[in-house]
mmCIF file of C-alpha atoms in Angstrom:
data_model
loop_
_atom_site.group_PDB
_atom_site.id
_atom_site.type_symbol
_atom_site.label_atom_id
_atom_site.label_comp_id
_atom_site.label_asym_id
_atom_site.label_seq_id
_atom_site.Cartn_x
_atom_site.Cartn_y
_atom_site.Cartn_z
ATOM 1 C CA UNK C 1 -23.598 -4.220 2.745
ATOM 2 C CA UNK C 2 -23.203 -1.674 -0.083
ATOM 3 C CA UNK C 3 -24.911 -2.570 -3.337
ATOM 4 C CA UNK C 4 -23.937 -1.795 -6.904
ATOM 5 C CA UNK C 5 -25.998 1.413 -6.700
ATOM 6 C CA UNK C 6 -24.922 2.600 -3.251
ATOM 7 C CA UNK C 7 -24.815 6.405 -3.160
ATOM 8 C CA UNK C 8 -23.726 7.639 0.277
ATOM 9 C CA UNK C 9 -24.144 11.302 1.165
ATOM 10 C CA UNK C 10 -21.202 13.593 0.626
ATOM 11 C CA UNK C 11 -21.127 15.377 3.963
ATOM 12 C CA UNK C 12 -18.942 18.104 2.499
ATOM 13 C CA UNK C 13 -21.798 19.169 0.251
ATOM 14 C CA UNK C 14 -24.591 19.242 2.798
ATOM 15 C CA UNK C 15 -25.793 15.684 2.322
ATOM 16 C CA UNK C 16 -26.195 15.814 -1.455
ATOM 17 C CA UNK C 17 -25.668 12.352 -3.001
ATOM 18 C CA UNK C 18 -22.357 12.301 -4.766
ATOM 19 C CA UNK C 19 -19.908 9.408 -4.524
ATOM 20 C CA UNK C 20 -20.690 6.107 -6.256
ATOM 21 C CA UNK C 21 -18.667 3.173 -7.491
ATOM 22 C CA UNK C 22 -18.661 4.872 -10.864
ATOM 23 C CA UNK C 23 -16.860 8.013 -9.674
ATOM 24 C CA UNK C 24 -15.302 7.423 -6.260
ATOM 25 C CA UNK C 25 -11.717 7.622 -7.523
ATOM 26 C CA UNK C 26 -12.204 10.933 -9.348
ATOM 27 C CA UNK C 27 -12.312 14.460 -8.006
ATOM 28 C CA UNK C 28 -14.157 15.937 -6.216
ATOM 29 C CA UNK C 29 -15.774 12.716 -5.015
ATOM 30 C CA UNK C 30 -12.520 11.025 -3.979
ATOM 31 C CA UNK C 31 -11.868 13.538 -1.191
ATOM 32 C CA UNK C 32 -14.863 12.080 0.627
ATOM 33 C CA UNK C 33 -14.753 8.550 -0.740
ATOM 34 C CA UNK C 34 -11.153 7.779 0.228
ATOM 35 C CA UNK C 35 -12.197 8.304 3.853
ATOM 36 C CA UNK C 36 -15.480 6.378 3.588
ATOM 37 C CA UNK C 37 -14.643 3.320 1.499
ATOM 38 C CA UNK C 38 -16.806 1.053 3.649
ATOM 39 C CA UNK C 39 -19.882 3.056 2.640
ATOM 40 C CA UNK C 40 -19.230 2.300 -1.025
ATOM 41 C CA UNK C 41 -17.643 -1.156 -1.141
ATOM 42 C CA UNK C 42 -17.993 -4.270 0.993
ATOM 43 C CA UNK C 43 -15.188 -4.433 3.559
ATOM 44 C CA UNK C 44 -14.019 -6.656 6.383
ATOM 45 C CA UNK C 45 -12.899 -5.184 9.685
ATOM 46 C CA UNK C 46 -9.343 -5.694 10.917
ATOM 47 C CA UNK C 47 -9.676 -5.472 14.688
ATOM 48 C CA UNK C 48 -7.141 -3.828 16.969
ATOM 49 C CA UNK C 49 -6.367 -4.464 20.636
ATOM 50 C CA UNK C 50 -8.024 -1.448 22.227
ATOM 51 C CA UNK C 51 -6.357 -2.056 25.604
ATOM 52 C CA UNK C 52 -2.846 -2.290 24.117
ATOM 53 C CA UNK C 53 -2.304 0.792 21.945
ATOM 54 C CA UNK C 54 1.315 1.643 21.078
ATOM 55 C CA UNK C 55 1.703 5.188 22.420
ATOM 56 C CA UNK C 56 3.508 7.710 20.255
ATOM 57 C CA UNK C 57 4.894 10.729 22.078
ATOM 58 C CA UNK C 58 4.024 14.199 20.834
ATOM 59 C CA UNK C 59 6.985 16.519 20.160
ATOM 60 C CA UNK C 60 5.703 19.123 17.684
ATOM 61 C CA UNK C 61 8.210 20.858 15.458
ATOM 62 C CA UNK C 62 7.817 23.778 13.091
ATOM 63 C CA UNK C 63 8.643 23.735 9.399
ATOM 64 C CA UNK C 64 8.824 27.477 8.824
ATOM 65 C CA UNK C 65 12.063 27.210 6.849
ATOM 66 C CA UNK C 66 10.878 24.328 4.649
ATOM 67 C CA UNK C 67 11.174 25.052 0.925
ATOM 68 C CA UNK C 68 10.860 22.694 -2.030
ATOM 69 C CA UNK C 69 10.880 23.365 -5.749
ATOM 70 C CA UNK C 70 7.811 22.213 -7.647
ATOM 71 C CA UNK C 71 7.684 21.185 -11.263
ATOM 72 C CA UNK C 72 7.789 24.387 -13.284
ATOM 73 C CA UNK C 73 10.145 26.137 -10.872
ATOM 74 C CA UNK C 74 7.784 27.477 -8.208
ATOM 75 C CA UNK C 75 9.161 27.315 -4.674
ATOM 76 C CA UNK C 76 6.697 25.952 -2.143
ATOM 77 C CA UNK C 77 6.642 26.448 1.612
ATOM 78 C CA UNK C 78 5.298 23.673 3.840
ATOM 79 C CA UNK C 79 1.645 24.640 3.459
ATOM 80 C CA UNK C 80 2.115 25.001 -0.281
ATOM 81 C CA UNK C 81 3.676 21.558 -0.509
ATOM 82 C CA UNK C 82 0.771 19.978 1.357
ATOM 83 C CA UNK C 83 -1.751 21.696 -0.902
ATOM 84 C CA UNK C 84 0.135 20.972 -4.128
ATOM 85 C CA UNK C 85 0.199 17.249 -3.340
ATOM 86 C CA UNK C 86 -3.473 17.097 -2.220
ATOM 87 C CA UNK C 87 -2.527 15.932 1.266
ATOM 88 C CA UNK C 88 -5.386 14.614 3.394
ATOM 89 C CA UNK C 89 -3.128 13.539 6.265
ATOM 90 C CA UNK C 90 0.547 13.749 7.129
ATOM 91 C CA UNK C 91 2.161 12.186 10.191
ATOM 92 C CA UNK C 92 5.922 12.534 10.666
ATOM 93 C CA UNK C 93 7.601 10.509 13.398
ATOM 94 C CA UNK C 94 11.183 11.262 14.448
ATOM 95 C CA UNK C 95 12.949 9.278 17.150
ATOM 96 C CA UNK C 96 9.634 7.627 18.020
ATOM 97 C CA UNK C 97 7.726 10.870 18.568
ATOM 98 C CA UNK C 98 5.160 12.583 16.359
ATOM 99 C CA UNK C 99 6.771 15.849 15.301
ATOM 100 C CA UNK C 100 4.164 16.810 12.702
ATOM 101 C CA UNK C 101 0.495 15.934 12.300
ATOM 102 C CA UNK C 102 -1.669 17.574 9.644
ATOM 103 C CA UNK C 103 -5.214 16.850 8.460
ATOM 104 C CA UNK C 104 -7.363 18.324 5.692
ATOM 105 C CA UNK C 105 -10.560 17.686 3.724
ATOM 106 C CA UNK C 106 -12.481 16.635 6.819
ATOM 107 C CA UNK C 107 -9.977 14.011 7.922
ATOM 108 C CA UNK C 108 -9.020 13.603 11.593
ATOM 109 C CA UNK C 109 -6.619 11.463 13.594
ATOM 110 C CA UNK C 110 -9.393 8.865 13.939
ATOM 111 C CA UNK C 111 -10.431 8.789 10.257
ATOM 112 C CA UNK C 112 -9.443 5.785 8.129
ATOM 113 C CA UNK C 113 -8.170 6.455 4.601
ATOM 114 C CA UNK C 114 -7.538 3.964 1.820
ATOM 115 C CA UNK C 115 -3.824 3.351 1.182
ATOM 116 C CA UNK C 116 -4.269 1.794 -2.271
ATOM 117 C CA UNK C 117 -1.218 -0.211 -3.416
ATOM 118 C CA UNK C 118 0.720 0.506 -0.254
ATOM 119 C CA UNK C 119 -1.446 -2.435 0.861
ATOM 120 C CA UNK C 120 0.972 -4.700 -1.015
ATOM 121 C CA UNK C 121 3.650 -3.910 1.561
ATOM 122 C CA UNK C 122 1.435 -5.090 4.423
ATOM 123 C CA UNK C 123 0.399 -8.209 2.518
ATOM 124 C CA UNK C 124 4.106 -8.887 2.085
ATOM 125 C CA UNK C 125 4.613 -8.686 5.854
ATOM 126 C CA UNK C 126 1.828 -11.221 6.409
ATOM 127 C CA UNK C 127 3.537 -13.529 3.909
ATOM 128 C CA UNK C 128 6.858 -13.091 5.709
ATOM 129 C CA UNK C 129 5.398 -13.995 9.096
ATOM 130 C CA UNK C 130 3.656 -17.070 7.695
ATOM 131 C CA UNK C 131 6.824 -18.141 5.865
ATOM 132 C CA UNK C 132 8.846 -17.915 9.085
ATOM 133 C CA UNK C 133 6.235 -20.073 10.832
ATOM 134 C CA UNK C 134 6.365 -22.696 8.105
ATOM 135 C CA UNK C 135 2.788 -22.070 6.979
ATOM 136 C CA UNK C 136 3.753 -20.643 3.600
ATOM 137 C CA UNK C 137 6.491 -21.892 1.257
ATOM 138 C CA UNK C 138 7.492 -18.910 -0.843
ATOM 139 C CA UNK C 139 9.511 -21.061 -3.231
ATOM 140 C CA UNK C 140 6.467 -23.159 -4.062
ATOM 141 C CA UNK C 141 4.547 -22.592 -7.257
ATOM 142 C CA UNK C 142 1.234 -20.883 -6.641
ATOM 143 C CA UNK C 143 -0.585 -23.663 -8.472
ATOM 144 C CA UNK C 144 0.436 -26.161 -5.763
ATOM 145 C CA UNK C 145 -1.797 -24.202 -3.381
ATOM 146 C CA UNK C 146 -4.373 -23.239 -5.996
ATOM 147 C CA UNK C 147 -4.669 -26.099 -8.487
ATOM 148 C CA UNK C 148 -7.781 -24.366 -9.850
ATOM 149 C CA UNK C 149 -5.487 -22.072 -11.860
ATOM 150 C CA UNK C 150 -3.040 -24.731 -13.094
ATOM 151 C CA UNK C 151 -4.109 -24.240 -16.696
ATOM 152 C CA UNK C 152 -3.467 -20.474 -16.693
ATOM 153 C CA UNK C 153 -0.439 -18.272 -17.342
ATOM 154 C CA UNK C 154 0.339 -18.421 -13.608
ATOM 155 C CA UNK C 155 1.543 -22.007 -14.016
ATOM 156 C CA UNK C 156 5.192 -22.102 -12.931
ATOM 157 C CA UNK C 157 5.102 -18.815 -10.995
ATOM 158 C CA UNK C 158 6.296 -18.995 -7.381
ATOM 159 C CA UNK C 159 4.890 -17.060 -4.454
ATOM 160 C CA UNK C 160 8.249 -15.281 -4.161
ATOM 161 C CA UNK C 161 8.059 -14.140 -7.785
ATOM 162 C CA UNK C 162 4.554 -12.800 -7.142
ATOM 163 C CA UNK C 163 5.753 -10.943 -4.039
ATOM 164 C CA UNK C 164 8.656 -9.381 -5.926
ATOM 165 C CA UNK C 165 6.673 -8.543 -9.106
ATOM 166 C CA UNK C 166 8.783 -10.838 -11.249
ATOM 167 C CA UNK C 167 6.121 -12.990 -12.880
ATOM 168 C CA UNK C 168 5.567 -13.051 -16.610
ATOM 169 C CA UNK C 169 1.935 -12.026 -16.235
ATOM 170 C CA UNK C 170 0.890 -9.267 -18.643
ATOM 171 C CA UNK C 171 -2.835 -8.534 -18.715
ATOM 172 C CA UNK C 172 -4.133 -7.534 -22.127
ATOM 173 C CA UNK C 173 -6.988 -5.049 -22.497
ATOM 174 C CA UNK C 174 -9.715 -7.664 -22.138
ATOM 175 C CA UNK C 175 -8.079 -9.244 -19.099
ATOM 176 C CA UNK C 176 -7.521 -5.831 -17.520
ATOM 177 C CA UNK C 177 -11.198 -5.025 -17.962
ATOM 178 C CA UNK C 178 -12.230 -8.387 -16.521
ATOM 179 C CA UNK C 179 -9.859 -7.960 -13.555
ATOM 180 C CA UNK C 180 -11.302 -4.551 -12.732
ATOM 181 C CA UNK C 181 -14.823 -5.944 -12.865
ATOM 182 C CA UNK C 182 -13.877 -8.907 -10.660
ATOM 183 C CA UNK C 183 -12.257 -6.744 -7.968
ATOM 184 C CA UNK C 184 -15.578 -5.149 -7.042
ATOM 185 C CA UNK C 185 -14.372 -1.565 -6.965
ATOM 186 C CA UNK C 186 -16.224 -0.311 -10.031
ATOM 187 C CA UNK C 187 -19.787 -0.188 -11.233
ATOM 188 C CA UNK C 188 -20.374 -2.892 -13.806
ATOM 189 C CA UNK C 189 -20.927 -1.936 -17.423
ATOM 190 C CA UNK C 190 -24.299 -2.967 -18.885
ATOM 191 C CA UNK C 191 -22.682 -5.860 -20.757
ATOM 192 C CA UNK C 192 -20.698 -7.151 -17.754
ATOM 193 C CA UNK C 193 -22.109 -9.964 -15.609
ATOM 194 C CA UNK C 194 -21.181 -9.977 -11.898
ATOM 195 C CA UNK C 195 -17.795 -11.563 -11.311
ATOM 196 C CA UNK C 196 -15.246 -12.142 -8.559
ATOM 197 C CA UNK C 197 -11.495 -12.564 -8.315
ATOM 198 C CA UNK C 198 -11.413 -16.348 -7.973
ATOM 199 C CA UNK C 199 -13.500 -16.718 -11.118
ATOM 200 C CA UNK C 200 -11.249 -14.241 -12.919
ATOM 201 C CA UNK C 201 -8.088 -16.189 -12.133
ATOM 202 C CA UNK C 202 -9.621 -19.527 -13.095
ATOM 203 C CA UNK C 203 -10.749 -18.149 -16.463
ATOM 204 C CA UNK C 204 -7.577 -16.165 -17.208
ATOM 205 C CA UNK C 205 -6.617 -16.900 -20.808
ATOM 206 C CA UNK C 206 -3.665 -14.620 -21.535
ATOM 207 C CA UNK C 207 -0.564 -15.934 -23.271
ATOM 208 C CA UNK C 208 1.943 -17.530 -20.856
ATOM 209 C CA UNK C 209 5.334 -15.822 -20.580
ATOM 210 C CA UNK C 210 8.457 -16.821 -18.618
ATOM 211 C CA UNK C 211 8.511 -16.044 -14.918
ATOM 212 C CA UNK C 212 11.483 -14.780 -12.909
ATOM 213 C CA UNK C 213 12.653 -11.970 -15.173
ATOM 214 C CA UNK C 214 12.682 -8.191 -14.764
ATOM 215 C CA UNK C 215 10.424 -6.211 -12.446
ATOM 216 C CA UNK C 216 6.950 -6.009 -13.967
ATOM 217 C CA UNK C 217 4.247 -4.416 -11.849
ATOM 218 C CA UNK C 218 1.035 -6.464 -11.929
ATOM 219 C CA UNK C 219 -1.512 -5.842 -9.184
ATOM 220 C CA UNK C 220 -3.226 -9.142 -9.927
ATOM 221 C CA UNK C 221 -0.183 -10.926 -8.453
ATOM 222 C CA UNK C 222 -0.930 -9.663 -4.952
ATOM 223 C CA UNK C 223 -4.651 -10.336 -5.007
ATOM 224 C CA UNK C 224 -3.806 -13.894 -6.035
ATOM 225 C CA UNK C 225 -1.256 -14.050 -3.224
ATOM 226 C CA UNK C 226 -4.027 -13.110 -0.800
ATOM 227 C CA UNK C 227 -6.076 -16.086 -1.992
ATOM 228 C CA UNK C 228 -3.020 -18.352 -1.644
ATOM 229 C CA UNK C 229 -2.446 -17.071 1.904
ATOM 230 C CA UNK C 230 -6.024 -17.896 2.841
ATOM 231 C CA UNK C 231 -5.700 -21.377 1.327
ATOM 232 C CA UNK C 232 -2.390 -22.118 3.085
ATOM 233 C CA UNK C 233 -3.500 -20.819 6.475
ATOM 234 C CA UNK C 234 -7.149 -21.823 6.443
ATOM 235 C CA UNK C 235 -7.969 -18.361 7.777
ATOM 236 C CA UNK C 236 -9.683 -15.240 6.513
ATOM 237 C CA UNK C 237 -7.138 -12.692 5.317
ATOM 238 C CA UNK C 238 -8.481 -9.888 7.557
ATOM 239 C CA UNK C 239 -8.328 -12.188 10.579
ATOM 240 C CA UNK C 240 -4.687 -12.958 9.834
ATOM 241 C CA UNK C 241 -3.781 -9.274 9.498
ATOM 242 C CA UNK C 242 -5.487 -8.563 12.814
ATOM 243 C CA UNK C 243 -3.823 -11.445 14.660
ATOM 244 C CA UNK C 244 -0.357 -11.203 13.135
ATOM 245 C CA UNK C 245 0.084 -7.441 12.740
ATOM 246 C CA UNK C 246 -2.704 -5.123 13.842
ATOM 247 C CA UNK C 247 -3.117 -6.284 17.431
ATOM 248 C CA UNK C 248 0.566 -6.815 18.292
ATOM 249 C CA UNK C 249 1.385 -3.499 16.567
ATOM 250 C CA UNK C 250 -0.823 -1.654 19.043
ATOM 251 C CA UNK C 251 -2.895 0.017 16.338
ATOM 252 C CA UNK C 252 -4.993 2.849 17.690
ATOM 253 C CA UNK C 253 -8.027 2.190 15.480
ATOM 254 C CA UNK C 254 -9.434 -0.781 13.559
ATOM 255 C CA UNK C 255 -8.501 -1.028 9.898
ATOM 256 C CA UNK C 256 -10.411 -2.646 7.040
ATOM 257 C CA UNK C 257 -9.873 -4.291 3.681
ATOM 258 C CA UNK C 258 -12.239 -4.273 0.722
ATOM 259 C CA UNK C 259 -13.838 -7.501 -0.491
ATOM 260 C CA UNK C 260 -14.810 -8.648 -3.931
ATOM 261 C CA UNK C 261 -18.322 -9.963 -4.622
ATOM 262 C CA UNK C 262 -17.271 -13.435 -3.495
ATOM 263 C CA UNK C 263 -15.833 -12.199 -0.203
ATOM 264 C CA UNK C 264 -12.117 -12.398 -1.090
ATOM 265 C CA UNK C 265 -9.948 -9.635 0.371
ATOM 266 C CA UNK C 266 -8.381 -7.117 -2.023
ATOM 267 C CA UNK C 267 -4.847 -7.770 -0.729
ATOM 268 C CA UNK C 268 -3.288 -5.654 -3.465
ATOM 269 C CA UNK C 269 -4.865 -2.307 -2.626
ATOM 270 C CA UNK C 270 -7.883 -2.448 -0.336
ATOM 271 C CA UNK C 271 -6.565 -1.509 3.113
ATOM 272 C CA UNK C 272 -7.905 1.558 4.912
ATOM 273 C CA UNK C 273 -6.366 2.863 8.138
ATOM 274 C CA UNK C 274 -5.605 6.041 10.040
ATOM 275 C CA UNK C 275 -2.485 8.034 9.280
ATOM 276 C CA UNK C 276 -1.152 7.363 12.786
ATOM 277 C CA UNK C 277 -1.487 3.613 12.371
ATOM 278 C CA UNK C 278 0.097 3.840 8.919
ATOM 279 C CA UNK C 279 2.999 5.589 10.661
ATOM 280 C CA UNK C 280 3.107 2.837 13.307
ATOM 281 C CA UNK C 281 3.708 0.324 10.507
ATOM 282 C CA UNK C 282 6.646 2.485 9.423
ATOM 283 C CA UNK C 283 8.003 2.748 12.968
ATOM 284 C CA UNK C 284 7.813 -1.015 13.335
ATOM 285 C CA UNK C 285 9.801 -1.428 10.115
ATOM 286 C CA UNK C 286 12.326 1.182 11.244
ATOM 287 C CA UNK C 287 12.763 -0.843 14.451
ATOM 288 C CA UNK C 288 13.506 -4.060 12.569
ATOM 289 C CA UNK C 289 9.972 -5.453 12.641
ATOM 290 C CA UNK C 290 9.474 -4.901 16.365
ATOM 291 C CA UNK C 291 7.415 -2.802 18.758
ATOM 292 C CA UNK C 292 9.351 -1.772 21.846
ATOM 293 C CA UNK C 293 11.645 -4.757 21.361
ATOM 294 C CA UNK C 294 8.827 -7.280 20.830
ATOM 295 C CA UNK C 295 9.117 -8.942 17.434
ATOM 296 C CA UNK C 296 6.080 -8.723 15.159
ATOM 297 C CA UNK C 297 7.648 -9.283 11.743
ATOM 298 C CA UNK C 298 10.701 -11.579 11.849
ATOM 299 C CA UNK C 299 13.920 -9.562 11.875
ATOM 300 C CA UNK C 300 15.276 -11.889 9.211
ATOM 301 C CA UNK C 301 12.396 -10.899 6.919
ATOM 302 C CA UNK C 302 13.076 -7.193 7.370
ATOM 303 C CA UNK C 303 16.789 -7.764 6.773
ATOM 304 C CA UNK C 304 15.915 -9.709 3.632
ATOM 305 C CA UNK C 305 13.916 -6.739 2.322
ATOM 306 C CA UNK C 306 16.935 -4.485 2.768
ATOM 307 C CA UNK C 307 19.557 -6.887 1.423
ATOM 308 C CA UNK C 308 18.175 -9.359 -1.088
ATOM 309 C CA UNK C 309 16.145 -7.439 -3.632
ATOM 310 C CA UNK C 310 17.361 -8.038 -7.185
ATOM 311 C CA UNK C 311 18.893 -4.731 -8.344
ATOM 312 C CA UNK C 312 19.370 -6.009 -11.895
ATOM 313 C CA UNK C 313 15.701 -7.005 -12.133
ATOM 314 C CA UNK C 314 14.746 -3.478 -11.096
ATOM 315 C CA UNK C 315 17.269 -1.821 -13.394
ATOM 316 C CA UNK C 316 15.919 -3.672 -16.415
ATOM 317 C CA UNK C 317 12.318 -3.357 -15.259
ATOM 318 C CA UNK C 318 9.535 -1.088 -16.387
ATOM 319 C CA UNK C 319 9.796 1.478 -13.558
ATOM 320 C CA UNK C 320 13.531 2.143 -13.518
ATOM 321 C CA UNK C 321 12.899 5.347 -15.467
ATOM 322 C CA UNK C 322 11.041 6.773 -12.459
ATOM 323 C CA UNK C 323 14.271 6.611 -10.428
ATOM 324 C CA UNK C 324 16.964 6.840 -13.112
ATOM 325 C CA UNK C 325 19.790 7.850 -10.792
ATOM 326 C CA UNK C 326 19.148 5.475 -7.918
ATOM 327 C CA UNK C 327 20.176 1.954 -7.057
ATOM 328 C CA UNK C 328 16.927 0.271 -6.074
ATOM 329 C CA UNK C 329 15.023 -2.977 -5.765
ATOM 330 C CA UNK C 330 11.503 -4.191 -5.068
ATOM 331 C CA UNK C 331 11.306 -6.925 -2.476
ATOM 332 C CA UNK C 332 8.326 -8.421 -0.677
ATOM 333 C CA UNK C 333 6.045 -5.531 -1.608
ATOM 334 C CA UNK C 334 8.478 -2.770 -0.546
ATOM 335 C CA UNK C 335 10.583 -0.363 -2.602
ATOM 336 C CA UNK C 336 14.153 -0.227 -1.299
ATOM 337 C CA UNK C 337 16.626 2.567 -2.118
ATOM 338 C CA UNK C 338 20.268 1.567 -1.673
ATOM 339 C CA UNK C 339 21.784 5.023 -2.133
ATOM 340 C CA UNK C 340 22.559 6.979 1.027
ATOM 341 C CA UNK C 341 20.532 7.671 2.982
ATOM 342 C CA UNK C 342 19.022 4.233 2.518
ATOM 343 C CA UNK C 343 15.264 4.215 2.539
ATOM 344 C CA UNK C 344 12.350 1.822 2.275
ATOM 345 C CA UNK C 345 8.903 2.904 1.170
ATOM 346 C CA UNK C 346 5.380 1.746 0.387
ATOM 347 C CA UNK C 347 3.474 3.545 -2.352
ATOM 348 C CA UNK C 348 -0.068 3.675 -3.717
ATOM 349 C CA UNK C 349 -1.900 5.567 -6.430
ATOM 350 C CA UNK C 350 -3.465 8.970 -5.792
ATOM 351 C CA UNK C 351 -0.586 9.899 -3.475
ATOM 352 C CA UNK C 352 -0.355 7.303 -0.688
ATOM 353 C CA UNK C 353 3.176 7.044 0.750
ATOM 354 C CA UNK C 354 4.999 5.571 3.724
ATOM 355 C CA UNK C 355 8.718 6.391 3.963
ATOM 356 C CA UNK C 356 11.106 4.666 6.388
ATOM 357 C CA UNK C 357 14.559 6.242 6.897
ATOM 358 C CA UNK C 358 16.508 4.325 9.575
ATOM 359 C CA UNK C 359 19.669 6.447 9.442
ATOM 360 C CA UNK C 360 17.698 9.518 10.518
ATOM 361 C CA UNK C 361 15.149 7.644 12.674
ATOM 362 C CA UNK C 362 12.430 9.116 10.462
ATOM 363 C CA UNK C 363 9.006 7.830 9.365
ATOM 364 C CA UNK C 364 6.679 9.803 7.084
ATOM 365 C CA UNK C 365 3.091 8.666 6.479
ATOM 366 C CA UNK C 366 1.260 10.671 3.819
ATOM 367 C CA UNK C 367 -2.314 10.068 2.649
ATOM 368 C CA UNK C 368 -3.689 12.037 -0.283
ATOM 369 C CA UNK C 369 -6.548 12.461 -2.741
ATOM 370 C CA UNK C 370 -4.626 13.468 -5.849
ATOM 371 C CA UNK C 371 -6.851 13.710 -8.890
ATOM 372 C CA UNK C 372 -4.794 11.495 -11.190
ATOM 373 C CA UNK C 373 -4.007 7.923 -10.254
ATOM 374 C CA UNK C 374 -0.379 8.713 -11.103
ATOM 375 C CA UNK C 375 0.374 12.434 -10.790
ATOM 376 C CA UNK C 376 3.995 12.711 -11.909
ATOM 377 C CA UNK C 377 4.373 16.296 -10.710
ATOM 378 C CA UNK C 378 3.014 15.509 -7.234
ATOM 379 C CA UNK C 379 5.064 12.316 -7.070
ATOM 380 C CA UNK C 380 8.264 14.190 -7.975
ATOM 381 C CA UNK C 381 7.774 17.039 -5.509
ATOM 382 C CA UNK C 382 6.953 14.535 -2.737
ATOM 383 C CA UNK C 383 10.284 12.777 -3.260
ATOM 384 C CA UNK C 384 12.122 16.120 -3.532
ATOM 385 C CA UNK C 385 10.575 17.098 -0.212
ATOM 386 C CA UNK C 386 12.200 14.217 1.666
ATOM 387 C CA UNK C 387 15.711 15.684 2.021
ATOM 388 C CA UNK C 388 14.181 19.042 2.905
ATOM 389 C CA UNK C 389 12.098 17.465 5.668
ATOM 390 C CA UNK C 390 15.252 15.777 6.969
ATOM 391 C CA UNK C 391 17.100 19.098 6.910
ATOM 392 C CA UNK C 392 14.281 20.925 8.701
ATOM 393 C CA UNK C 393 14.190 18.319 11.449
ATOM 394 C CA UNK C 394 17.829 17.354 11.829
ATOM 395 C CA UNK C 395 19.858 20.083 10.183
#
């Protein structure tokens, strides 16, 4: 198990120690670290069914005529786009076949890569499956499952509000620092005692605010949801993901999820997986939650994602300015675009993206090691590239 001082070798620099918990999300260390998270942070394996892999046909296509305008006016070809957005892996699936597969920075088809906050979308799928089975009541207040936090600002918040980022939770600077320390991703400062997520939530002392209002992105909501899922099911989170999603999906490789110091899964951002398996998640969503007609995620849950997000909550929320000309919502951990062509996507910092476009039978899985957690230029050119990718493939 990695310790606070774990320093794995950076194979790209001839074995010279490089990546640590203090620097693993900064360049140049992140190019290696995002593919080797389990050598830096404690993780739990999410097993696949090795004898039941969902085959994806290969039908390679060229993108010689691809052009997209970058911020500043430069026109990028396909290779330029991949470089400008620090792409480690790109898998494009059209009509169920892989039409493009690209790897860089030492990554291969078998290499896992952290997907950061795109993890929230998968956690949402687990919640949807458990809700359909009657194991999880999304309308219940989280404190009914976790009475340990009844005296905190989470009192009155429902699991649904946590899923949809509509709680009133606003972490101040001290709480943000404590949350980061509890998650187990960073080296502790000299004045910080070891902590864990359960302890963080029980000690949370921020001012309560009303729940159920506008979209307000708070990663702590989803980590807490992971704890609630474990409590409701009586199962380890990684075991649930394996049983409910990873094995029936036909994932090609095992996945993993990071753990805090107490062993709780980082449901908000800790998943690592291959680009192909990330794309399989997208194909399943494109097919209504099914693999080859076999339901994995209830169709009603997928339909709910498309239809029942609160557009007004998004429009008045803190991220509307990122998509000022689009009708959108955030539902169950997924971003949903209502404008034609309708699209659903998962998104994580440093350039992790999964786009699902049912009208064009298109799935795009993109894993990156962008230097900034939020690179506005790379984010913008990635979204501008989507219609150009459609045009190159479909005309």
